[in-house]
Coordinates of C-alpha atoms in Angstrom, one line a residue:
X1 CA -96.8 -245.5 -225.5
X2 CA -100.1 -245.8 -222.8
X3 CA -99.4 -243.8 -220.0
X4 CA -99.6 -246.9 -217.2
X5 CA -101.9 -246.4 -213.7
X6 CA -98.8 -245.6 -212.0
X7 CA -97.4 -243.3 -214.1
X8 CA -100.7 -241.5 -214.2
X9 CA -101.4 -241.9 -210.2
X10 CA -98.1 -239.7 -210.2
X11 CA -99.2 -236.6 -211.7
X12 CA -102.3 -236.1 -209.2
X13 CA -102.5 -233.0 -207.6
X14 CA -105.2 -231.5 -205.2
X15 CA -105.2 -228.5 -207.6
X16 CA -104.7 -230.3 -210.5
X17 CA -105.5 -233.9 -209.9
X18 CA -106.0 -236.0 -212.4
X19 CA -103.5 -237.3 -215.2
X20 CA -103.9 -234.4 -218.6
X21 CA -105.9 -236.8 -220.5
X22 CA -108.6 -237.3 -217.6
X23 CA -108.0 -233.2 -217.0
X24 CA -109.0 -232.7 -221.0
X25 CA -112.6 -235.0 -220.6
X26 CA -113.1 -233.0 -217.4
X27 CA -113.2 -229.5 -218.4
X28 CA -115.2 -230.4 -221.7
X29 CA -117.6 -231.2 -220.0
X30 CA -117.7 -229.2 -217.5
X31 CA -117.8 -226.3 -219.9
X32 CA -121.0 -224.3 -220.0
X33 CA -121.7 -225.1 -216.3
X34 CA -122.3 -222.5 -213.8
X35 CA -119.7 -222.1 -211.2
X36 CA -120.1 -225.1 -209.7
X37 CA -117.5 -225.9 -207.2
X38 CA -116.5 -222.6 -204.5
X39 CA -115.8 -225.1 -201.6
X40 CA -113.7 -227.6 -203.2
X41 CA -110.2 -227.2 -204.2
X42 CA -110.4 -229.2 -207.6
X43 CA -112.3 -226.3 -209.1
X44 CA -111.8 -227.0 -212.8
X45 CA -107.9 -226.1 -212.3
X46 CA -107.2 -226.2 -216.2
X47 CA -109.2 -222.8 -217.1
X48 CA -107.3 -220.7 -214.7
X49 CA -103.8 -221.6 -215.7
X50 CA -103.7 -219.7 -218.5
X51 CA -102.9 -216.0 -218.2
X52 CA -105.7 -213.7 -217.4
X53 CA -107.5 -216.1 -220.6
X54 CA -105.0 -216.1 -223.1
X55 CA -103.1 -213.1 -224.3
X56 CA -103.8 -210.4 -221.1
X57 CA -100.4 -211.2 -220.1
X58 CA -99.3 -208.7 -222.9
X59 CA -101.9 -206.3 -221.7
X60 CA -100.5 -206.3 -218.1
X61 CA -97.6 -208.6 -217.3
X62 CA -98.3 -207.7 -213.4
X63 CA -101.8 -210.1 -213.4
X64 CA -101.8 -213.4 -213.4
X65 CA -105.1 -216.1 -212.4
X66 CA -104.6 -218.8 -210.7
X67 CA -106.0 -222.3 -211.2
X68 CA -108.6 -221.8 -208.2
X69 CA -109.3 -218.5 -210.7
X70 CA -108.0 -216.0 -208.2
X71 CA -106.6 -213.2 -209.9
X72 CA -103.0 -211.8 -208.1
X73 CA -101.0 -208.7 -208.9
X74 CA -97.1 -208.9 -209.2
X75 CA -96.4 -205.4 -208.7
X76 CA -94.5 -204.6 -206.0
X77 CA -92.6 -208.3 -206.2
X78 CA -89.0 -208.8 -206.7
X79 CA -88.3 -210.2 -210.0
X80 CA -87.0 -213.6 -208.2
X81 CA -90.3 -213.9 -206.1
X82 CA -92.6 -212.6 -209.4
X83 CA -91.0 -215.3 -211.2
X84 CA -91.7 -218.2 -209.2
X85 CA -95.3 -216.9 -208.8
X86 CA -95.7 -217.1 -213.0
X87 CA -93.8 -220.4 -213.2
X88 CA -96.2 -222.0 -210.8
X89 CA -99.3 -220.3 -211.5
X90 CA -98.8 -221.2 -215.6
X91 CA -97.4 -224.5 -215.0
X92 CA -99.1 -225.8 -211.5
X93 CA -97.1 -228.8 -209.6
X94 CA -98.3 -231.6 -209.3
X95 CA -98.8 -231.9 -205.8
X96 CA -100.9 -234.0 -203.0
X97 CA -101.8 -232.7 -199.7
X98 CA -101.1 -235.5 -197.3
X99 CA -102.2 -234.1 -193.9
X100 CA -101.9 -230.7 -191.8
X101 CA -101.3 -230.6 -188.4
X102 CA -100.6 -227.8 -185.4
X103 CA -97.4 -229.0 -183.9
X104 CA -94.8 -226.9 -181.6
X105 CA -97.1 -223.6 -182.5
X106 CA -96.3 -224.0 -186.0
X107 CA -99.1 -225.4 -188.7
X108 CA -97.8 -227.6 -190.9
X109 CA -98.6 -229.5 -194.0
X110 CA -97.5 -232.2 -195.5
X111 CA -97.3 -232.5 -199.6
X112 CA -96.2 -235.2 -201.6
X113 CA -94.7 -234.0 -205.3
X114 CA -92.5 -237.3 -205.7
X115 CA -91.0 -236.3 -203.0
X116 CA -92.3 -235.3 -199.8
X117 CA -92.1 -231.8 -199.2
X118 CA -93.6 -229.6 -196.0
X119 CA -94.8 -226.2 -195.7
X120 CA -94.1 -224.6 -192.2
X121 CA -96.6 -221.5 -191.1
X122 CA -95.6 -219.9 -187.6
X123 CA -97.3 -217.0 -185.8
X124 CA -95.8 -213.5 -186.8
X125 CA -93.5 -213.7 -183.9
X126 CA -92.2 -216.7 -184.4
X127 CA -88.9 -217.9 -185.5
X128 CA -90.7 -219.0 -188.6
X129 CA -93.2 -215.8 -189.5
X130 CA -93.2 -216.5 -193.4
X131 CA -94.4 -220.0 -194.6
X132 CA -91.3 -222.1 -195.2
X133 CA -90.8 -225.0 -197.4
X134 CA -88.2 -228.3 -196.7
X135 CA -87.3 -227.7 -200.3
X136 CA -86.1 -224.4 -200.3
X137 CA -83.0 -222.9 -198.7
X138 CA -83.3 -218.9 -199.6
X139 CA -85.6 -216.2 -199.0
X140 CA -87.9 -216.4 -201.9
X141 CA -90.9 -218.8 -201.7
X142 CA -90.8 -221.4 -203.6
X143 CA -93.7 -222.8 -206.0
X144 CA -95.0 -224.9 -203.1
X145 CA -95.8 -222.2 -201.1
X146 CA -97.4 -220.1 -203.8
X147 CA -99.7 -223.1 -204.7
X148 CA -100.6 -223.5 -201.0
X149 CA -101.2 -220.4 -200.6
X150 CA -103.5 -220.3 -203.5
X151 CA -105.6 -223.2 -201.7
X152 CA -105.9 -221.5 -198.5
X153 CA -106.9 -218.4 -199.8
X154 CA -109.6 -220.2 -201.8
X155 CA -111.2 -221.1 -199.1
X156 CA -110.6 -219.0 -196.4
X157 CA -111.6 -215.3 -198.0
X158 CA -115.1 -214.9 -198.1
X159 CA -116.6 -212.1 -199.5
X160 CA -114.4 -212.0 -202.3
X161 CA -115.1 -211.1 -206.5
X162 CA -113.1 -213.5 -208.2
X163 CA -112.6 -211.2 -210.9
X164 CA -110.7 -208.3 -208.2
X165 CA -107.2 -209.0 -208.0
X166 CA -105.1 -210.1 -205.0
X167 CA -101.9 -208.1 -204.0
X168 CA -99.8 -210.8 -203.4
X169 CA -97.1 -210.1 -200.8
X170 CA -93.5 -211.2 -201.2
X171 CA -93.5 -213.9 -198.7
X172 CA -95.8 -215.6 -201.4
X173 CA -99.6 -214.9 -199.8
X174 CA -102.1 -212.6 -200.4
X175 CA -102.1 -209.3 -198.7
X176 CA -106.2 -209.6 -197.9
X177 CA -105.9 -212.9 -195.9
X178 CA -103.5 -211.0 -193.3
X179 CA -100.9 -213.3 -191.9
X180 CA -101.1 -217.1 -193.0
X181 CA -100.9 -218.0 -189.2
X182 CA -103.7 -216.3 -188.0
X183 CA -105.8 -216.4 -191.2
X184 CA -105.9 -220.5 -190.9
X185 CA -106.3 -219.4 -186.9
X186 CA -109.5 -218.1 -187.3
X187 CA -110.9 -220.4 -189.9
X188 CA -110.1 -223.6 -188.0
X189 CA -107.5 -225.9 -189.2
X190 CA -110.1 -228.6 -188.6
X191 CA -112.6 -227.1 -191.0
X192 CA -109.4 -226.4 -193.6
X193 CA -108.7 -230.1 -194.2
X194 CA -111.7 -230.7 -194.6
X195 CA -112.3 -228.4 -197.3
X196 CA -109.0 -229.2 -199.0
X197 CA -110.1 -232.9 -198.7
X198 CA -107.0 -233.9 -196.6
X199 CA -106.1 -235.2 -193.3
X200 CA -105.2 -233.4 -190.3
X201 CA -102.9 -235.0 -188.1
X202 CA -102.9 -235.2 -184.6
X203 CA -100.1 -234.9 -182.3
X204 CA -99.7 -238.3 -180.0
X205 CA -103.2 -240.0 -181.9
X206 CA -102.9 -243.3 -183.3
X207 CA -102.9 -243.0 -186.9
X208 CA -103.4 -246.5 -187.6
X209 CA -107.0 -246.5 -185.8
X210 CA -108.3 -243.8 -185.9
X211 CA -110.8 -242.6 -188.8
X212 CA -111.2 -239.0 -190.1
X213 CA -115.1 -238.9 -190.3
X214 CA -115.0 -236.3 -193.2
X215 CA -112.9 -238.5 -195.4
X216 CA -115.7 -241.3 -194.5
X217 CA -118.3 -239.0 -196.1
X218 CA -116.6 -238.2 -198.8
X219 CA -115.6 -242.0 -199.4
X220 CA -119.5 -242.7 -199.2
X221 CA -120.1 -239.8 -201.6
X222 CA -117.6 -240.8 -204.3
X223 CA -118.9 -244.4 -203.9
X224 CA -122.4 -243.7 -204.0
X225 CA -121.8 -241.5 -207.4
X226 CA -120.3 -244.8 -208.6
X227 CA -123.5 -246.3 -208.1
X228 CA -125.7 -243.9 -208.9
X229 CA -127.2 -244.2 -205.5
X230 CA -128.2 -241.3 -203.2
X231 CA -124.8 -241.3 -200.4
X232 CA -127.9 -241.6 -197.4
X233 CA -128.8 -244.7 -198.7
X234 CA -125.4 -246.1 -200.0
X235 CA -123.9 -249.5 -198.1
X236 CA -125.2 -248.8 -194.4
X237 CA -123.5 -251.9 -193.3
X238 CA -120.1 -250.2 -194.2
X239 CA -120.4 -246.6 -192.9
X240 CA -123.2 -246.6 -190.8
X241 CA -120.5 -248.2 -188.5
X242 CA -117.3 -248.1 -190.4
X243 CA -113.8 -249.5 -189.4
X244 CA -110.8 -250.1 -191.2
X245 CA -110.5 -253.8 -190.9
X246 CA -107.5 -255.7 -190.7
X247 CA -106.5 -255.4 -193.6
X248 CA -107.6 -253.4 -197.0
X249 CA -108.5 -256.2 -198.7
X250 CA -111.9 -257.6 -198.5
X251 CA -112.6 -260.3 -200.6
X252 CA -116.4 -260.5 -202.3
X253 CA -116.9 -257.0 -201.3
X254 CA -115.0 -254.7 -204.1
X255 CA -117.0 -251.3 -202.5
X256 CA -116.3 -252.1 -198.8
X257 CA -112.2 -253.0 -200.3
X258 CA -112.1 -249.6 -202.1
X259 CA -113.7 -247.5 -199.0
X260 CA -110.6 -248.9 -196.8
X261 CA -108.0 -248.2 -199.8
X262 CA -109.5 -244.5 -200.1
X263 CA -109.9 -243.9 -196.2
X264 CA -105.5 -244.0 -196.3
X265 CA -104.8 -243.6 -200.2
X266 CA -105.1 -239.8 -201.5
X267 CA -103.3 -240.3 -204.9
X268 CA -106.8 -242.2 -205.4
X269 CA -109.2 -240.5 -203.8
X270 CA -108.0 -237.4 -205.7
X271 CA -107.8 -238.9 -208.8
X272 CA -111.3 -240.8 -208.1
X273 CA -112.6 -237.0 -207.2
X274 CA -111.0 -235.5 -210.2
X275 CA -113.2 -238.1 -212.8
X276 CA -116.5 -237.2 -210.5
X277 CA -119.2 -235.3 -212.3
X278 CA -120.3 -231.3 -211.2
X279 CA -123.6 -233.0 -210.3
X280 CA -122.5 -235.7 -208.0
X281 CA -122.8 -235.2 -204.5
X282 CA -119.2 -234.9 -203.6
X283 CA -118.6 -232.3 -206.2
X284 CA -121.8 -230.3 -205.4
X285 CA -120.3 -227.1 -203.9
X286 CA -123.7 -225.5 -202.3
X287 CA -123.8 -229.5 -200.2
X288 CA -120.3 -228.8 -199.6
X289 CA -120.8 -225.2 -198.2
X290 CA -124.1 -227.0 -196.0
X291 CA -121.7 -229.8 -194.6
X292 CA -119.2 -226.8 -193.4
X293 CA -122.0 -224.9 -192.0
X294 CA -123.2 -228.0 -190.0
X295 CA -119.4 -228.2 -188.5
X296 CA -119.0 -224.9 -187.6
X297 CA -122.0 -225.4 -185.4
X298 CA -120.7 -228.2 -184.2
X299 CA -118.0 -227.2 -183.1
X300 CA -119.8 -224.1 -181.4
X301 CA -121.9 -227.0 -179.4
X302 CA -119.0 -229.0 -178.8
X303 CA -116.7 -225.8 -177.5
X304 CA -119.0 -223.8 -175.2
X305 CA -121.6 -224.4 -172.6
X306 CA -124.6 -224.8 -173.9
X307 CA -126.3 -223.9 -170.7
X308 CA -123.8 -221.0 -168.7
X309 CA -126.7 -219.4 -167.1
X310 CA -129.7 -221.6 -165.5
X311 CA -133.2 -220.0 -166.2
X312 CA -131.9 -218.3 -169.1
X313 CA -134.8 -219.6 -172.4
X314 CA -133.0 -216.9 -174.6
X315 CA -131.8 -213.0 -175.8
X316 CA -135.1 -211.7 -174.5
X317 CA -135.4 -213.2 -171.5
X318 CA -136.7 -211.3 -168.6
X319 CA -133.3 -212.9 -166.3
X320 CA -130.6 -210.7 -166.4
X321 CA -127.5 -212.3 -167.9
X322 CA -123.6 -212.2 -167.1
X323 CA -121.8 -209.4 -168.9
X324 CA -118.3 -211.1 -168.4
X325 CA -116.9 -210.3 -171.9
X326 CA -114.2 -213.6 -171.7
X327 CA -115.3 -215.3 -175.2
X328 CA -114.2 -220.1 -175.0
X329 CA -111.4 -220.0 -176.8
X330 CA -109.9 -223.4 -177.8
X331 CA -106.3 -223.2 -176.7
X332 CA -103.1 -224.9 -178.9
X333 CA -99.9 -226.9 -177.8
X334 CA -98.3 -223.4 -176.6
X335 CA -101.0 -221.5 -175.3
X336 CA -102.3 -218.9 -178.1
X337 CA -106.2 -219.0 -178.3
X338 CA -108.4 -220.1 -181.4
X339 CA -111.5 -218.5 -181.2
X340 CA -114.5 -220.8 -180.7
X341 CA -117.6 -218.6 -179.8
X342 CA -120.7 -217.3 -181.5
X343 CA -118.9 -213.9 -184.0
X344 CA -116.6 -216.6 -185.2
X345 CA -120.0 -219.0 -185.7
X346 CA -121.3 -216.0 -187.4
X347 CA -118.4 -214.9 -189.6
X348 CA -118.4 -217.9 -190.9
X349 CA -122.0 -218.8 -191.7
X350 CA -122.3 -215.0 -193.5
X351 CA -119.8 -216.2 -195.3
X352 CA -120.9 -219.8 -196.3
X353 CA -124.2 -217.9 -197.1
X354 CA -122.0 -214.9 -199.3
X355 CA -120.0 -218.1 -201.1
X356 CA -123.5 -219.4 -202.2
X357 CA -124.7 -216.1 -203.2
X358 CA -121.7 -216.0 -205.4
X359 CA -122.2 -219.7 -207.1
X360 CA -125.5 -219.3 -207.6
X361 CA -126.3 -215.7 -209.6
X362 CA -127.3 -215.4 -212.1
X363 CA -129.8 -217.3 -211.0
X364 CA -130.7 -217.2 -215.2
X365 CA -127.2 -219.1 -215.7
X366 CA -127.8 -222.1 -213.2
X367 CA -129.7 -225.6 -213.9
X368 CA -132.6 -226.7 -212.1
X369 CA -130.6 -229.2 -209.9
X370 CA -128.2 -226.5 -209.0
X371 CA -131.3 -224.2 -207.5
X372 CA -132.7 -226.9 -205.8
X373 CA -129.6 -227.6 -204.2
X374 CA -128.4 -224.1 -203.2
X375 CA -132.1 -223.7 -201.8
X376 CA -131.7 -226.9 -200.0
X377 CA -128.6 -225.8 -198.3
X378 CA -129.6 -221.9 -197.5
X379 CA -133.1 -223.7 -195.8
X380 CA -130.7 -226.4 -193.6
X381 CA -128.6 -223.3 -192.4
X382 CA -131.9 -221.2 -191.8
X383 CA -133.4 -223.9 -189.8
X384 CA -130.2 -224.6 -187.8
X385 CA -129.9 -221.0 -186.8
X386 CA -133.6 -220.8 -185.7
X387 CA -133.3 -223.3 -183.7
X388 CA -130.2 -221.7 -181.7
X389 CA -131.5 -219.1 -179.4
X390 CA -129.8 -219.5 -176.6
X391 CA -126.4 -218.4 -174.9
X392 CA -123.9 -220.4 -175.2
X393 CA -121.5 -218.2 -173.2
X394 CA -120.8 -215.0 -171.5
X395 CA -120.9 -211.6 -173.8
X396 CA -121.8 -208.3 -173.5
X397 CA -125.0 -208.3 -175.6
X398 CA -127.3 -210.8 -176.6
X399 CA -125.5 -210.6 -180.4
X400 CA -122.3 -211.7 -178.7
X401 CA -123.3 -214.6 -176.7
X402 CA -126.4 -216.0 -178.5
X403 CA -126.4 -216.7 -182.4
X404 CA -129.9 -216.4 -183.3
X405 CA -130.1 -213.0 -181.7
X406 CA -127.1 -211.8 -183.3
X407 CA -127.7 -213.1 -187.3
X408 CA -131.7 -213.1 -186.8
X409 CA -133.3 -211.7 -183.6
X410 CA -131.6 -208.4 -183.1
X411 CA -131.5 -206.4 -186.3
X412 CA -133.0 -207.0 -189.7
X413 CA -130.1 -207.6 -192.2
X414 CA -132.0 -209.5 -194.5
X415 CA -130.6 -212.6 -193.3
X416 CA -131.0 -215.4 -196.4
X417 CA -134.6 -214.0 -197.5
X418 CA -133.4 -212.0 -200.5
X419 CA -131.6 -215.3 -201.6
X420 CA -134.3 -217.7 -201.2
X421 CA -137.3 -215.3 -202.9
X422 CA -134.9 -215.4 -205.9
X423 CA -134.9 -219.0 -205.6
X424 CA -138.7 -219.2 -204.7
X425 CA -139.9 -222.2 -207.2
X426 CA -136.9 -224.5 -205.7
X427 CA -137.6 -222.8 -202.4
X428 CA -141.1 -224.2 -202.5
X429 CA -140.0 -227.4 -202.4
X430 CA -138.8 -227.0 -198.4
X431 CA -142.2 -225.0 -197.6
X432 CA -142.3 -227.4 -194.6
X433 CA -139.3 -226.6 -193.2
X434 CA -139.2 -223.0 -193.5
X435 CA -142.9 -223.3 -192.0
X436 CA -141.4 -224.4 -189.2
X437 CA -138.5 -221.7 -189.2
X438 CA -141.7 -219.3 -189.6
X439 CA -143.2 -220.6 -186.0
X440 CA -139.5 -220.2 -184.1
X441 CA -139.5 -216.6 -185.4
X442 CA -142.8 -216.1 -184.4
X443 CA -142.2 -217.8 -180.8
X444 CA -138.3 -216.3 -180.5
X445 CA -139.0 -212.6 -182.0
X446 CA -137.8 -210.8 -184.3
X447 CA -137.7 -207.4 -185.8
X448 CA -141.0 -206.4 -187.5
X449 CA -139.2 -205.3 -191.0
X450 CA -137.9 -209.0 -191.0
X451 CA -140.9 -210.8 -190.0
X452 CA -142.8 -208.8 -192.5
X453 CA -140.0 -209.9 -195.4
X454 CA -140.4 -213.5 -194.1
X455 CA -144.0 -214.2 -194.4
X456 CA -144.5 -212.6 -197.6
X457 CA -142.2 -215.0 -198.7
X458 CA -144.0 -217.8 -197.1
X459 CA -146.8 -216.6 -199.0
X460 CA -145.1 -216.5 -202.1
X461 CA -143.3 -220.5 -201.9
X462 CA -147.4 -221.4 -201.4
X463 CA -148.4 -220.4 -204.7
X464 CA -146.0 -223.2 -206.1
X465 CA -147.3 -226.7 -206.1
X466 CA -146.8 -228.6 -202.9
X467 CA -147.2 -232.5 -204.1
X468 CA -147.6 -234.6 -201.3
X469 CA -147.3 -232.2 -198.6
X470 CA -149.5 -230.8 -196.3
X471 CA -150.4 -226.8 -196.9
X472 CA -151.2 -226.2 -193.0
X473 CA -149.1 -223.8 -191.2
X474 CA -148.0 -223.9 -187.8
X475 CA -148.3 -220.1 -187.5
X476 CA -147.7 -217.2 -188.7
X477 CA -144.6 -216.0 -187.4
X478 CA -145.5 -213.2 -184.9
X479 CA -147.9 -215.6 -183.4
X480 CA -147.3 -217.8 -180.1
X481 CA -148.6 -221.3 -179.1
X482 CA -151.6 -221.7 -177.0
X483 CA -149.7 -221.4 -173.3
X484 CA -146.6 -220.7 -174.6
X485 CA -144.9 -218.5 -171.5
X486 CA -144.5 -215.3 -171.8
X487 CA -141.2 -215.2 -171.2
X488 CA -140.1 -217.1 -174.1
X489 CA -141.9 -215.7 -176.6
X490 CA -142.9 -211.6 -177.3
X491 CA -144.3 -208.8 -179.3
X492 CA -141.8 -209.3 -182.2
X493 CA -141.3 -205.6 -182.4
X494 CA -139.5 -205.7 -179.1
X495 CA -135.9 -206.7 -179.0
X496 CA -133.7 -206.4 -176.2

């Protein structure tokens, strides 16, 4: 008998989410791609159910993958706790993340499985220190918990070889994240539901008005993929502007009815996502990783002054600066501090920057488009940073209060060269831009080493064609504009 829309609408999951017939069409043909999804949670879910890819569970029962493809080890486990772990990792729920929300000092998120069901995450201290499910009355986590778990760890550890194994602890998390609490602490619980494409709730808002700006994108995204048109340029009259209307209905306009239906409906939206191609927008991981990078910065603009110290153009500025090591700190409902300042901006662009390392090599095992796009998104970050020396608050060194001078200005660690001269023909195709990153280094200083790295890649990405655009430079980097004070710009081999 036909499985009916709402029988299949009930077996979405964000891990999982699409009905097993839409899950079989998927992975064929997403077979053969290169890793293609490291920021999203849907990442092809079916080819890491299995154990360890097919019979390694007789080789070592204590291994089991995940379907985000995180490899765990058992050891250690009771047999109770190891057993929900294999149940859930073999045979994934069929779950939907709702909404997360801070609330009380405890993070919570909301799943629906038929039922809804929430997961409860308090700080160590707490009177809830383990995550906690409403569906479970003993010790030992249940399935939900593993599975969020999984998620969180997904996108949260940077840095991390897919084919190492976790040590997963008995409270049903990884031992490398450290403590759920402050794991999703430090990463933001923002920037989480974004990434796990769910809501995040907000204590005393007005759910019925207000619009989550992320799921807007995304809408646009999905929709544009629908009609094969570039998101930028997709229906400006709905989301240049967009509100929910009065209702979801809007009749004559099918696109502008489905954006309202999606902005509230995430059965849909995940099931919509699930049928999306690896090269649509909304499924392109290295755009993902870019949008994350842009809202990290954001949220360092929108956190901290942007201006604490009059007169001051920068980290070599002849004005002495304040060495009050107090770091903004966004505080929560009880008063613990989420770090908001520029090594928490750092850790995570490294990282964004690491995660597209990872999707991307071999570079002999990628497409074109996928090139073009990492490229695209490592030359957005490198102009973003460039165009951030300043302090935004008070530190003890120009690293700890000023980004550029702590990824770029003060040290030579190779920051996103090596990537992009390994991606030099899709590189080429930003010359302008990094052109324009070539004058900031040469007005803002750098270390010599770096300088020297960074033009002889700008002398590389000319060889390449350059259709349409103009082959003039600005500069070289290491040279100042005509006037430019002193003050602002210097011998690149100084660094203070």
């Amino acid at each position: 008998m036909p499985s009916t829309p709402t029988s299949e609408l009930s077996q979405l999951s964000l891990g999982s989410s699409m009905p097993p017939t839409a899950r079989r069409r998927s992975y064929a043909s997403s077979r053969g791609q290169a890793r293609e999804d490291v920021s999203s949670s849907e990442d092809e879910s079916d080819s890491g159910t299995s154990m360890m890819g097919g019979d390694s569970d007789e080789e070592d029962p204590f291994l089991i993958r995940s379907p985000n493809r995180l490899t765990y080890k058992l050891n250690g486990l009771h047999p109770d706790v190891r057993s929900v772990a294999r149940d859930t990792f073999q045979d994934p729920p069929k779950i939907t993340l709702q909404y997360c929300r801070l609330q009380n000092n405890v993070y919570a998120f909301q799943m629906t499985e038929l039922v809804h069901q929430s997961i409860r995450i308090g700080p160590p201290n707490s009177d809830q220190p383990h995550p906690h499910c409403s569906c479970n009355k003993t010790a030992v986590p249940c399935r939900h918990v593993f599975w969020l778990m999984d998620q969180l760890t997904k996108q949260t550890l940077y840095d991390h070889d897919v084919d190492a194994p976790l040590t997963l602890t008995p409270h049903g998390y990884p031992a490398e994240i450290g403590h759920p609490f402050d794991d999703i602490s430090n990463f933001h619980l923002d920037l989480l539901a974004e990434s796990l494409h769910c809501d995040m709730g907000e204590v005393d808002s007005d759910e019925e008005t207000r619009i989550n700006e992320h799921r807007v994108l995304e809408v646009r995204e999905l929709l544009a993929s629908m009609a094969a048109v570039p998101p930028e340029k997709f229906r400006p009259d709905i989301f240049t502007t967009p509100r929910r209307g009065k209702k979801p209905l809007k009749r004559g306009d099918l696109e502008q009815t489905l954006f309202r239906i999606l902005l509230d409906n995430n059965e849909l939206f995940n099931y919509l996502l699930s049928l999306a191609r690896p090269t649509d927008s909304i499924r392109d991981p290295f755009r993902k990783l870019s949008q994350r990078a842009t809202r990290v910065l954001a949220e360092l603009d929108d956190h901290c002054s942007t201006s604490p110290h009059p007169g001051s153009t920068g980290f070599h500025a002849e004005t002495p600066t304040s060495t009050h090591s107090l770091s903004p700190t966004q505080t929560a409902s009880l008063g613990f501090k989420i770090s908001c300042d520029v090594p928490w901006a750092a850790h995570h662009i490294l990282g964004i920057i690491s995660s597209i390392r990872a999707a991307i090599y071999p570079i002999h095992a990628s497409t074109p488009s996928q090139r073009i796009s990492a490229a695209r998104a490592l030359v957005r970050i490198f102009s973003n940073v460039s165009d951030r020396n300043r302090d935004i608050h008070p530190g003890e060194t120009p690293a700890d209060r000023n980004l550029y001078a702590r990824l770029i200005g003060t040290r030579d660690e190779d920051f996103i060269i090596p990537i992009l001269t390994d991606l030099r023909e899709a590189a080429s195709q930003f010359l302008h831009n990094l052109e324009v990153v070539q004058y900031r280094l040469g007005v803002h200083g750098a270390p010599i080493t770096y300088i020297e790295k960074f033009n002889d890649l700008i002398t590389v990405l000319r060889t390449y064609p350059q259709p349409g655009s103009s082959r003039s430079s600005p500069g070289g980097a290491g040279s100042k504009r005509h006037g430019q004070d002193s003050s602002s710009s210097r011998d690149p081999k100084r660094v203070k």
